[in-house]
PDB file of C-alpha atoms and ligand atoms in Angstrom:
ATOM      1  CA  MET A  27      10.121   6.740 -11.756  1.00 73.00           C
ATOM      2  CA  ASN A  28      13.725   6.454  -9.462  1.00 77.00           C
ATOM      3  CA  LYS A  29      12.653   8.528  -6.797  1.00 88.00           C
ATOM      4  CA  LEU A  30       9.644  10.140  -4.698  1.00 91.00           C
ATOM      5  CA  GLU A  31       9.766  13.020  -2.402  1.00 94.00           C
ATOM      6  CA  ILE A  32       7.755  14.385  -0.205  1.00 95.00           C
ATOM      7  CA  LYS A  33       8.659  17.650   1.085  1.00 96.00           C
ATOM      8  CA  HIS A  34       7.749  18.951   4.277  1.00 97.00           C
ATOM      9  CA  ILE A  35       4.092  18.802   3.616  1.00 97.00           C
ATOM     10  CA  PHE A  36       1.900  20.635   6.418  1.00 97.00           C
ATOM     11  CA  MET A  37      -2.217  20.034   6.031  1.00 96.00           C
ATOM     12  CA  ASN A  38      -5.053  21.953   7.755  1.00 96.00           C
ATOM     13  CA  TYR A  39      -8.373  20.929   7.420  1.00 94.00           C
ATOM     14  CA  HIS A  40     -11.120  23.265   7.927  1.00 91.00           C
ATOM     15  CA  SER A  41     -14.716  22.825   8.545  1.00 87.00           C
ATOM     16  CA  MET A  42     -17.450  24.548  10.426  1.00 86.00           C
ATOM     17  CA  ALA A  43     -15.833  23.319  13.631  1.00 86.00           C
ATOM     18  CA  GLY A  44     -12.665  25.168  13.025  1.00 91.00           C
ATOM     19  CA  GLU A  45      -9.265  23.812  11.840  1.00 93.00           C
ATOM     20  CA  THR A  46      -7.813  20.325  12.233  1.00 92.00           C
ATOM     21  CA  GLU A  47      -4.231  20.524  12.091  1.00 94.00           C
ATOM     22  CA  ALA A  48      -2.932  16.638  10.206  1.00 95.00           C
ATOM     23  CA  ILE A  49      -0.235  17.604   9.459  1.00 96.00           C
ATOM     24  CA  LYS A  50       2.915  18.965  10.204  1.00 95.00           C
ATOM     25  CA  ASP A  51       6.113  19.036   8.452  1.00 96.00           C
ATOM     26  CA  VAL A  52       6.381  15.516   6.745  1.00 97.00           C
ATOM     27  CA  SER A  53       9.442  14.952   4.897  1.00 97.00           C
ATOM     28  CA  LEU A  54      10.400  11.761   3.407  1.00 96.00           C
ATOM     29  CA  ILE A  55      12.063  10.169   0.326  1.00 96.00           C
ATOM     30  CA  VAL A  56      10.745   6.935  -1.358  1.00 95.00           C
ATOM     31  CA  ASN A  57      13.070   5.099  -4.220  1.00 94.00           C
ATOM     32  CA  LYS A  58      12.181   3.066  -6.860  1.00 92.00           C
ATOM     33  CA  GLY A  59      11.745  -0.705  -5.112  1.00 92.00           C
ATOM     34  CA  ASP A  60      11.629   0.661  -1.912  1.00 95.00           C
ATOM     35  CA  PHE A  61       8.574  -0.745   0.727  1.00 96.00           C
ATOM     36  CA  VAL A  62       8.032   2.191   3.331  1.00 97.00           C
ATOM     37  CA  SER A  63       4.839   1.373   5.726  1.00 98.00           C
ATOM     38  CA  ILE A  64       3.294   4.243   7.820  1.00 97.00           C
ATOM     39  CA  VAL A  65       2.321   3.703  11.430  1.00 96.00           C
ATOM     40  CA  GLY A  66       0.594   5.468  13.748  1.00 93.00           C
ATOM     41  CA  PRO A  67      -1.778   6.383  16.431  1.00 91.00           C
ATOM     42  CA  SER A  68      -5.322   6.269  14.503  1.00 89.00           C
ATOM     43  CA  GLY A  69      -6.163   9.640  13.368  1.00 89.00           C
ATOM     44  CA  SER A  70      -2.860  10.803  13.178  1.00 90.00           C
ATOM     45  CA  GLY A  71      -2.973  12.302   9.843  1.00 93.00           C
ATOM     46  CA  LYS A  72      -1.514   8.952   7.963  1.00 93.00           C
ATOM     47  CA  SER A  73      -4.551   8.237   5.179  1.00 92.00           C
ATOM     48  CA  THR A  74      -4.230  12.606   4.538  1.00 94.00           C
ATOM     49  CA  LEU A  75      -0.550  11.948   3.886  1.00 95.00           C
ATOM     50  CA  LEU A  76      -1.316   9.017   1.100  1.00 93.00           C
ATOM     51  CA  ASN A  77      -3.986  11.174  -0.327  1.00 90.00           C
ATOM     52  CA  ILE A  78      -1.882  13.568  -0.781  1.00 92.00           C
ATOM     53  CA  ILE A  79       1.013  11.586  -1.748  1.00 90.00           C
ATOM     54  CA  ALA A  80      -1.817  10.176  -4.387  1.00 84.00           C
ATOM     55  CA  GLY A  81      -3.030  13.652  -5.594  1.00 83.00           C
ATOM     56  CA  LEU A  82      -6.009  13.462  -4.382  1.00 84.00           C
ATOM     57  CA  ILE A  83      -6.584  16.495  -2.165  1.00 89.00           C
ATOM     58  CA  LYS A  84      -3.481  19.261  -2.045  1.00 91.00           C
ATOM     59  CA  PRO A  85      -1.752  19.920   0.812  1.00 94.00           C
ATOM     60  CA  SER A  86      -2.206  23.030   2.855  1.00 96.00           C
ATOM     61  CA  LYS A  87       2.267  23.280   2.289  1.00 96.00           C
ATOM     62  CA  GLY A  88       5.169  22.060   0.424  1.00 95.00           C
ATOM     63  CA  LYS A  89       5.613  19.630  -2.502  1.00 92.00           C
ATOM     64  CA  ILE A  90       5.256  15.895  -3.960  1.00 91.00           C
ATOM     65  CA  LEU A  91       7.772  15.313  -6.158  1.00 90.00           C
ATOM     66  CA  VAL A  92       8.622  12.423  -8.906  1.00 87.00           C
ATOM     67  CA  ASP A  93      11.854  12.112  -9.905  1.00 85.00           C
ATOM     68  CA  GLY A  94      12.122  16.413  -8.800  1.00 86.00           C
ATOM     69  CA  GLN A  95       8.974  17.486 -11.302  1.00 83.00           C
ATOM     70  CA  ASN A  96       5.803  18.346  -9.435  1.00 81.00           C
ATOM     71  CA  LEU A  97       3.330  15.337  -8.804  1.00 71.00           C
ATOM     72  CA  GLU A  98       0.764  17.205 -11.614  1.00 70.00           C
ATOM     73  CA  ASN A  99       2.090  15.181 -14.012  1.00 63.00           C
ATOM     74  CA  PHE A 100       2.968  12.127 -12.790  1.00 64.00           C
ATOM     75  CA  SER A 101      -0.999  10.918 -11.209  1.00 62.00           C
ATOM     76  CA  GLY A 102      -0.712   8.407 -13.730  1.00 65.00           C
ATOM     77  CA  GLN A 103       2.053   6.394 -12.016  1.00 77.00           C
ATOM     78  CA  PHE A 104       0.005   5.546  -9.077  1.00 86.00           C
ATOM     79  CA  GLY A 105      -2.002   2.159  -7.980  1.00 88.00           C
ATOM     80  CA  TYR A 106      -3.688   1.497  -5.276  1.00 88.00           C
ATOM     81  CA  MET A 107      -5.025  -0.517  -2.792  1.00 86.00           C
ATOM     82  CA  PHE A 108      -7.655  -0.172   0.082  1.00 84.00           C
ATOM     83  CA  GLN A 109      -9.495  -2.012   2.478  1.00 83.00           C
ATOM     84  CA  LYS A 110     -12.322  -2.898   0.767  1.00 85.00           C
ATOM     85  CA  ASP A 111     -11.329  -4.918  -2.650  1.00 84.00           C
ATOM     86  CA  GLU A 112     -13.836  -2.853  -4.680  1.00 87.00           C
ATOM     87  CA  LEU A 113     -14.866  -5.349  -6.968  1.00 94.00           C
ATOM     88  CA  PHE A 114     -17.874  -5.124  -9.040  1.00 95.00           C
ATOM     89  CA  GLU A 115     -20.348  -8.089  -7.781  1.00 96.00           C
ATOM     90  CA  TRP A 116     -22.016  -7.794 -11.013  1.00 97.00           C
ATOM     91  CA  LEU A 117     -18.778  -8.822 -12.799  1.00 97.00           C
ATOM     92  CA  ASN A 118     -16.505 -11.393 -13.377  1.00 97.00           C
ATOM     93  CA  ILE A 119     -12.780 -11.776 -12.172  1.00 97.00           C
ATOM     94  CA  TYR A 120     -11.759 -11.584 -15.757  1.00 97.00           C
ATOM     95  CA  LYS A 121     -14.246  -8.596 -16.556  1.00 97.00           C
ATOM     96  CA  ASN A 122     -13.064  -7.135 -12.696  1.00 96.00           C
ATOM     97  CA  VAL A 123      -9.131  -7.609 -13.821  1.00 96.00           C
ATOM     98  CA  LEU A 124      -9.965  -6.081 -17.239  1.00 96.00           C
ATOM     99  CA  ILE A 125     -12.203  -2.801 -16.862  1.00 94.00           C
ATOM    100  CA  GLY A 126      -9.250  -0.661 -15.589  1.00 90.00           C
ATOM    101  CA  LEU A 127      -7.572  -1.441 -18.793  1.00 92.00           C
ATOM    102  CA  LYS A 128     -11.319  -0.573 -20.452  1.00 93.00           C
ATOM    103  CA  VAL A 129     -11.892   2.341 -18.963  1.00 91.00           C
ATOM    104  CA  LYS A 130      -8.085   3.600 -20.214  1.00 89.00           C
ATOM    105  CA  HIS A 131      -9.051   2.879 -23.485  1.00 92.00           C
ATOM    106  CA  ARG A 132      -5.746   0.153 -23.304  1.00 91.00           C
ATOM    107  CA  GLU A 133      -7.153  -3.558 -23.893  1.00 93.00           C
ATOM    108  CA  THR A 134      -4.156  -3.784 -26.082  1.00 95.00           C
ATOM    109  CA  PRO A 135      -3.142  -7.063 -26.960  1.00 95.00           C
ATOM    110  CA  SER A 136      -0.332  -7.169 -25.018  1.00 94.00           C
ATOM    111  CA  ASN A 137      -1.972  -5.598 -21.972  1.00 94.00           C
ATOM    112  CA  ILE A 138      -4.490  -7.990 -22.036  1.00 95.00           C
ATOM    113  CA  LYS A 139      -1.987 -11.079 -22.557  1.00 95.00           C
ATOM    114  CA  LYS A 140      -0.243  -9.781 -19.129  1.00 93.00           C
ATOM    115  CA  ILE A 141      -3.869  -9.952 -16.850  1.00 94.00           C
ATOM    116  CA  GLU A 142      -3.859 -13.645 -18.374  1.00 95.00           C
ATOM    117  CA  GLU A 143       0.149 -14.391 -17.639  1.00 93.00           C
ATOM    118  CA  MET A 144      -0.334 -12.683 -13.605  1.00 93.00           C
ATOM    119  CA  LEU A 145      -3.826 -14.479 -13.609  1.00 95.00           C
ATOM    120  CA  LYS A 146      -2.394 -17.385 -13.950  1.00 93.00           C
ATOM    121  CA  GLU A 147       0.592 -17.007 -12.044  1.00 90.00           C
ATOM    122  CA  TYR A 148      -0.902 -15.895  -8.991  1.00 89.00           C
ATOM    123  CA  LYS A 149      -3.516 -18.915  -9.211  1.00 90.00           C
ATOM    124  CA  LEU A 150      -6.675 -17.343 -10.548  1.00 94.00           C
ATOM    125  CA  LEU A 151      -6.697 -18.457 -13.644  1.00 95.00           C
ATOM    126  CA  GLU A 152      -9.054 -21.408 -12.900  1.00 96.00           C
ATOM    127  CA  PHE A 153     -11.631 -19.044 -11.167  1.00 97.00           C
ATOM    128  CA  LYS A 154     -11.776 -16.310 -14.368  1.00 96.00           C
ATOM    129  CA  ASN A 155     -15.498 -16.750 -14.884  1.00 98.00           C
ATOM    130  CA  HIS A 156     -16.052 -16.692 -10.954  1.00 97.00           C
ATOM    131  CA  TYR A 157     -18.011 -13.977  -9.357  1.00 97.00           C
ATOM    132  CA  PRO A 158     -16.061 -12.399  -6.314  1.00 96.00           C
ATOM    133  CA  SER A 159     -18.576 -13.672  -4.001  1.00 96.00           C
ATOM    134  CA  GLU A 160     -17.406 -17.255  -5.046  1.00 97.00           C
ATOM    135  CA  LEU A 161     -13.882 -16.047  -3.711  1.00 95.00           C
ATOM    136  CA  SER A 162     -11.915 -16.198  -0.629  1.00 91.00           C
ATOM    137  CA  GLY A 163     -10.947 -12.473   0.857  1.00 89.00           C
ATOM    138  CA  GLY A 164      -7.417 -12.757   0.204  1.00 88.00           C
ATOM    139  CA  MET A 165      -8.536 -14.324  -3.664  1.00 92.00           C
ATOM    140  CA  ARG A 166     -10.258 -11.528  -4.191  1.00 92.00           C
ATOM    141  CA  GLN A 167      -7.269  -9.268  -3.142  1.00 89.00           C
ATOM    142  CA  ARG A 168      -5.242 -10.756  -5.275  1.00 91.00           C
ATOM    143  CA  ALA A 169      -7.766 -10.035  -7.998  1.00 94.00           C
ATOM    144  CA  SER A 170      -8.088  -6.752  -6.896  1.00 92.00           C
ATOM    145  CA  LEU A 171      -3.879  -6.243  -7.153  1.00 90.00           C
ATOM    146  CA  ILE A 172      -3.860  -7.908 -10.365  1.00 93.00           C
ATOM    147  CA  ARG A 173      -6.161  -5.378 -11.664  1.00 93.00           C
ATOM    148  CA  THR A 174      -4.274  -2.439 -10.563  1.00 91.00           C
ATOM    149  CA  LEU A 175      -0.986  -3.635 -11.573  1.00 91.00           C
ATOM    150  CA  ALA A 176      -2.548  -3.808 -15.313  1.00 92.00           C
ATOM    151  CA  LEU A 177      -2.629   0.050 -15.455  1.00 90.00           C
ATOM    152  CA  ASN A 178       1.417  -0.782 -14.861  1.00 89.00           C
ATOM    153  CA  PRO A 179       1.542   1.800 -12.143  1.00 90.00           C
ATOM    154  CA  GLU A 180       5.376   2.371 -10.459  1.00 87.00           C
ATOM    155  CA  ILE A 181       4.131   3.726  -7.278  1.00 90.00           C
ATOM    156  CA  LEU A 182       1.347   1.732  -4.852  1.00 93.00           C
ATOM    157  CA  ILE A 183      -0.215   2.994  -1.820  1.00 93.00           C
ATOM    158  CA  LEU A 184      -1.817   0.767   0.304  1.00 94.00           C
ATOM    159  CA  ASP A 185      -4.191   1.796   2.415  1.00 93.00           C
ATOM    160  CA  GLU A 186      -4.968  -0.881   5.580  1.00 92.00           C
ATOM    161  CA  PRO A 187      -5.170  -3.510   2.569  1.00 89.00           C
ATOM    162  CA  PHE A 188      -5.954  -6.893   4.832  1.00 89.00           C
ATOM    163  CA  SER A 189      -7.564  -5.130   7.829  1.00 87.00           C
ATOM    164  CA  ALA A 190     -11.103  -6.487   6.605  1.00 85.00           C
ATOM    165  CA  LEU A 191      -9.790  -9.901   6.986  1.00 87.00           C
ATOM    166  CA  ASP A 192      -9.777 -12.277   9.426  1.00 89.00           C
ATOM    167  CA  TYR A 193      -6.464 -12.778  10.790  1.00 90.00           C
ATOM    168  CA  GLN A 194      -5.518 -16.394   8.965  1.00 89.00           C
ATOM    169  CA  SER A 195      -6.554 -14.605   5.899  1.00 88.00           C
ATOM    170  CA  ARG A 196      -4.650 -11.895   6.153  1.00 89.00           C
ATOM    171  CA  LEU A 197      -1.572 -13.551   7.376  1.00 92.00           C
ATOM    172  CA  ARG A 198      -1.829 -15.452   3.642  1.00 90.00           C
ATOM    173  CA  ALA A 199      -2.734 -12.713   2.191  1.00 89.00           C
ATOM    174  CA  SER A 200       0.069 -10.647   3.169  1.00 91.00           C
ATOM    175  CA  ASP A 201       2.580 -13.110   2.240  1.00 92.00           C
ATOM    176  CA  GLU A 202       0.681 -13.483  -1.103  1.00 90.00           C
ATOM    177  CA  ILE A 203       0.584  -9.920  -2.252  1.00 91.00           C
ATOM    178  CA  TYR A 204       3.954  -9.515  -0.532  1.00 94.00           C
ATOM    179  CA  LYS A 205       5.406 -12.033  -3.553  1.00 92.00           C
ATOM    180  CA  ILE A 206       3.573 -10.230  -6.394  1.00 91.00           C
ATOM    181  CA  ILE A 207       4.692  -6.862  -5.265  1.00 92.00           C
ATOM    182  CA  LYS A 208       7.919  -8.142  -5.155  1.00 92.00           C
ATOM    183  CA  GLN A 209       7.907  -9.857  -8.104  1.00 91.00           C
ATOM    184  CA  GLU A 210       6.619  -6.906  -9.948  1.00 89.00           C
ATOM    185  CA  GLY A 211       9.543  -4.849  -9.165  1.00 90.00           C
ATOM    186  CA  LYS A 212       6.865  -1.981  -7.743  1.00 92.00           C
ATOM    187  CA  THR A 213       7.443   0.475  -4.967  1.00 93.00           C
ATOM    188  CA  VAL A 214       5.274   0.379  -1.918  1.00 95.00           C
ATOM    189  CA  ILE A 215       3.859   3.026   0.728  1.00 96.00           C
ATOM    190  CA  MET A 216       1.394   1.054   2.872  1.00 96.00           C
ATOM    191  CA  VAL A 217      -0.196   2.605   5.889  1.00 96.00           C
ATOM    192  CA  THR A 218      -1.293   0.261   8.224  1.00 94.00           C
ATOM    193  CA  HIS A 219      -2.633  -0.363  12.416  1.00 90.00           C
ATOM    194  CA  ASP A 220      -0.658  -3.950  12.118  1.00 93.00           C
ATOM    195  CA  ILE A 221       3.088  -3.717  13.648  1.00 95.00           C
ATOM    196  CA  SER A 222       3.844  -7.338  12.862  1.00 96.00           C
ATOM    197  CA  GLU A 223       2.732  -6.288   8.787  1.00 96.00           C
ATOM    198  CA  ALA A 224       4.815  -3.443   8.608  1.00 97.00           C
ATOM    199  CA  ILE A 225       7.866  -5.822  10.062  1.00 97.00           C
ATOM    200  CA  SER A 226       7.145  -8.239   8.085  1.00 97.00           C
ATOM    201  CA  MET A 227       6.796  -6.564   4.998  1.00 97.00           C
ATOM    202  CA  SER A 228       8.485  -3.393   5.081  1.00 97.00           C
ATOM    203  CA  GLN A 229      12.085  -2.138   4.437  1.00 96.00           C
ATOM    204  CA  ARG A 230      11.588   0.715   6.505  1.00 97.00           C
ATOM    205  CA  ILE A 231       8.995   2.088   8.852  1.00 97.00           C
ATOM    206  CA  ILE A 232       7.918   5.613   9.357  1.00 97.00           C
ATOM    207  CA  ILE A 233       6.707   6.278  13.281  1.00 96.00           C
ATOM    208  CA  PHE A 234       4.181   9.160  13.181  1.00 95.00           C
ATOM    209  CA  SER A 235       3.359  11.167  16.140  1.00 93.00           C
ATOM    210  CA  LYS A 236      -0.175  11.942  17.145  1.00 91.00           C
ATOM    211  CA  ARG A 237      -1.558  14.551  15.725  1.00 90.00           C
ATOM    212  CA  PRO A 238      -0.361  16.610  13.848  1.00 91.00           C
ATOM    213  CA  ALA A 239       1.612  14.160  12.458  1.00 90.00           C
ATOM    214  CA  LYS A 240       4.999  14.944  12.601  1.00 93.00           C
ATOM    215  CA  ILE A 241       8.108  11.609  11.860  1.00 95.00           C
ATOM    216  CA  LYS A 242       8.500  10.611  15.396  1.00 94.00           C
ATOM    217  CA  LYS A 243      10.877   7.922  14.384  1.00 95.00           C
ATOM    218  CA  GLU A 244      12.056   6.221  11.126  1.00 96.00           C
ATOM    219  CA  ILE A 245      13.172   2.518  11.583  1.00 96.00           C
ATOM    220  CA  SER A 246      15.241   0.254   8.957  1.00 96.00           C
ATOM    221  CA  ILE A 247      14.507  -3.773   8.996  1.00 97.00           C
ATOM    222  CA  ASP A 248      16.821  -5.486   7.836  1.00 96.00           C
ATOM    223  CA  PHE A 249      16.377  -9.592   8.248  1.00 96.00           C
ATOM    224  CA  LYS A 250      19.597  -9.455   6.315  1.00 91.00           C
ATOM    225  CA  ASP A 251      18.147 -11.983   4.492  1.00 92.00           C
ATOM    226  CA  ASN A 252      16.466 -11.397   1.401  1.00 87.00           C
ATOM    227  CA  SER A 253      14.594 -14.309   0.699  1.00 92.00           C
ATOM    228  CA  LEU A 254      12.230 -14.549   3.504  1.00 95.00           C
ATOM    229  CA  THR A 255       8.526 -14.093   3.345  1.00 95.00           C
ATOM    230  CA  PRO A 256       7.263 -12.182   5.765  1.00 96.00           C
ATOM    231  CA  LEU A 257       5.818 -15.394   7.218  1.00 96.00           C
ATOM    232  CA  GLN A 258       9.594 -16.583   7.823  1.00 96.00           C
ATOM    233  CA  LYS A 259      10.214 -13.181   8.837  1.00 97.00           C
ATOM    234  CA  ARG A 260       7.321 -13.546  11.727  1.00 96.00           C
ATOM    235  CA  ALA A 261       9.546 -16.752  12.576  1.00 96.00           C
ATOM    236  CA  ASP A 262      12.792 -15.451  13.234  1.00 96.00           C
ATOM    237  CA  PRO A 263      14.466 -14.170  16.425  1.00 94.00           C
ATOM    238  CA  ARG A 264      14.777 -10.139  14.854  1.00 96.00           C
ATOM    239  CA  PHE A 265      10.970  -9.957  14.561  1.00 97.00           C
ATOM    240  CA  ARG A 266      10.439  -9.425  18.045  1.00 97.00           C
ATOM    241  CA  GLU A 267      13.087  -7.010  18.437  1.00 97.00           C
ATOM    242  CA  TYR A 268      11.902  -4.241  15.743  1.00 97.00           C
ATOM    243  CA  PHE A 269       8.847  -5.113  17.416  1.00 97.00           C
ATOM    244  CA  ASP A 270       9.938  -4.094  20.930  1.00 96.00           C
ATOM    245  CA  SER A 271      11.235  -0.762  19.446  1.00 95.00           C
ATOM    246  CA  VAL A 272       8.257   0.182  17.349  1.00 95.00           C
ATOM    247  CA  TRP A 273       5.348  -0.862  20.064  1.00 95.00           C
ATOM    248  CA  LYS A 274       7.581   1.552  22.364  1.00 93.00           C
ATOM    249  CA  GLU A 275       7.633   4.482  19.860  1.00 91.00           C
ATOM    250  CA  LEU A 276       4.317   4.332  19.937  1.00 88.00           C
ATOM    251  CA  GLU A 277       3.353   3.573  23.505  1.00 82.00           C
ATOM    252  CA  ILE A 278       5.495   6.878  24.260  1.00 75.00           C
ATOM    253  CA  ASP A 279       2.214   8.803  22.335  1.00 63.00           C
ATOM    254  CA  GLU A 280      -0.294   7.406  24.696  1.00 56.00           C
TER     255      GLU A 280
HETATM  256  P1  ADP B 304      -4.942   7.968  10.172  1.00 83.16           P
HETATM  257  O1  ADP B 304      -5.069   7.585   8.570  1.00 83.16           O
HETATM  258  O2  ADP B 304      -3.975   8.436  10.827  1.00 83.16           O
HETATM  259  O3  ADP B 304      -5.954   7.505  11.107  1.00 83.16           O
HETATM  260  P2  ADP B 304      -6.442  10.998   9.068  1.00 83.16           P
HETATM  261  O4  ADP B 304      -5.793  10.983   8.129  1.00 83.16           O
HETATM  262  O5  ADP B 304      -7.640   9.413   8.607  1.00 83.16           O
HETATM  263  O6  ADP B 304      -5.912   9.999  10.145  1.00 83.16           O
HETATM  264  O7  ADP B 304      -7.499  11.774  10.045  1.00 83.16           O
HETATM  265  C1  ADP B 304      -6.595  12.937  10.491  1.00 83.16           C
HETATM  266  C2  ADP B 304      -6.836  13.918  11.350  1.00 83.16           C
HETATM  267  O8  ADP B 304      -7.320  14.622  10.155  1.00 83.16           O
HETATM  268  C3  ADP B 304      -8.354  13.362  11.999  1.00 83.16           C
HETATM  269  O9  ADP B 304      -7.700  14.013  12.859  1.00 83.16           O
HETATM  270  C4  ADP B 304      -9.720  13.387  11.115  1.00 83.16           C
HETATM  271  O10 ADP B 304     -10.459  13.692  12.041  1.00 83.16           O
HETATM  272  C5  ADP B 304      -9.111  14.813  10.123  1.00 83.16           C
HETATM  273  N1  ADP B 304      -9.871  15.078   9.010  1.00 83.16           N
HETATM  274  C6  ADP B 304      -9.486  13.569   8.060  1.00 83.16           C
HETATM  275  N2  ADP B 304     -10.445  14.542   6.713  1.00 83.16           N
HETATM  276  C7  ADP B 304     -10.735  14.989   7.548  1.00 83.16           C
HETATM  277  C8  ADP B 304     -11.719  16.153   6.333  1.00 83.16           C
HETATM  278  N3  ADP B 304     -11.755  15.777   5.112  1.00 83.16           N
HETATM  279  N4  ADP B 304     -12.087  17.052   7.012  1.00 83.16           N
HETATM  280  C9  ADP B 304     -12.154  17.691   8.295  1.00 83.16           C
HETATM  281  N5  ADP B 304     -10.876  16.975   9.065  1.00 83.16           N
HETATM  282  C10 ADP B 304     -10.870  15.554   8.361  1.00 83.16           C
END
């Protein structure tokens, strides 16, 4: 995958109560290796757009193209991470991270080896026989990400991935998850309501207007030093400036 194109997406929901216009003409290009975050008022259509990109719902109008081809043929390229880690409590961590491969009949020796390498690299190997309830929230999110990465998706879709965690854990988890994503060279589209999280992790922030969602502004994030971790970026003087710019845009919508 080199390029994901979101082209003139419109979405209207129909229900007994009437029609809800959720998205109104959103277009966006995401290149390989990008980390793009979408922020905006609650109920503005962010999750709706993620679901459309993931092919889970069909837009009323518009297209999603991967390298110029219609999305239908590319659903295998997406991996997901949600607020809830969706680990199975009755399976140990090893079985949890293996389950995707099992379901897809892809338990090849090389895929299993890759999982073991990731468990080791991302400090979960010694917990492989533990059950999810014995792990911290951040460790659970790491396990959930390894399970997703096992299927080797090109694009990761993160929907409020840390919002179930307490403040300290979410700072640490976003740092760790960021490191894994960069190391594995994945392309990411993340929805978050946390401006600081968006600034510390992304290269671009897309600000949605209130419903129906339109792109109000796009802000490029560049801390000049690519080796900075999300935690280090929070301490950089540029962080405050980016925060103020994003905040101002969101505030105008109140
Ligand atoms: P966000 O993720 O920005 O909080 P959503 O994409 O979840 O927003 O929702 C956008 C709007 O669409 C909201 O007004 C919501 O009530 C409405 N909506 C979402 N899903 C449905 C649905 N399945 N049927 C009807 N309306 C929906």
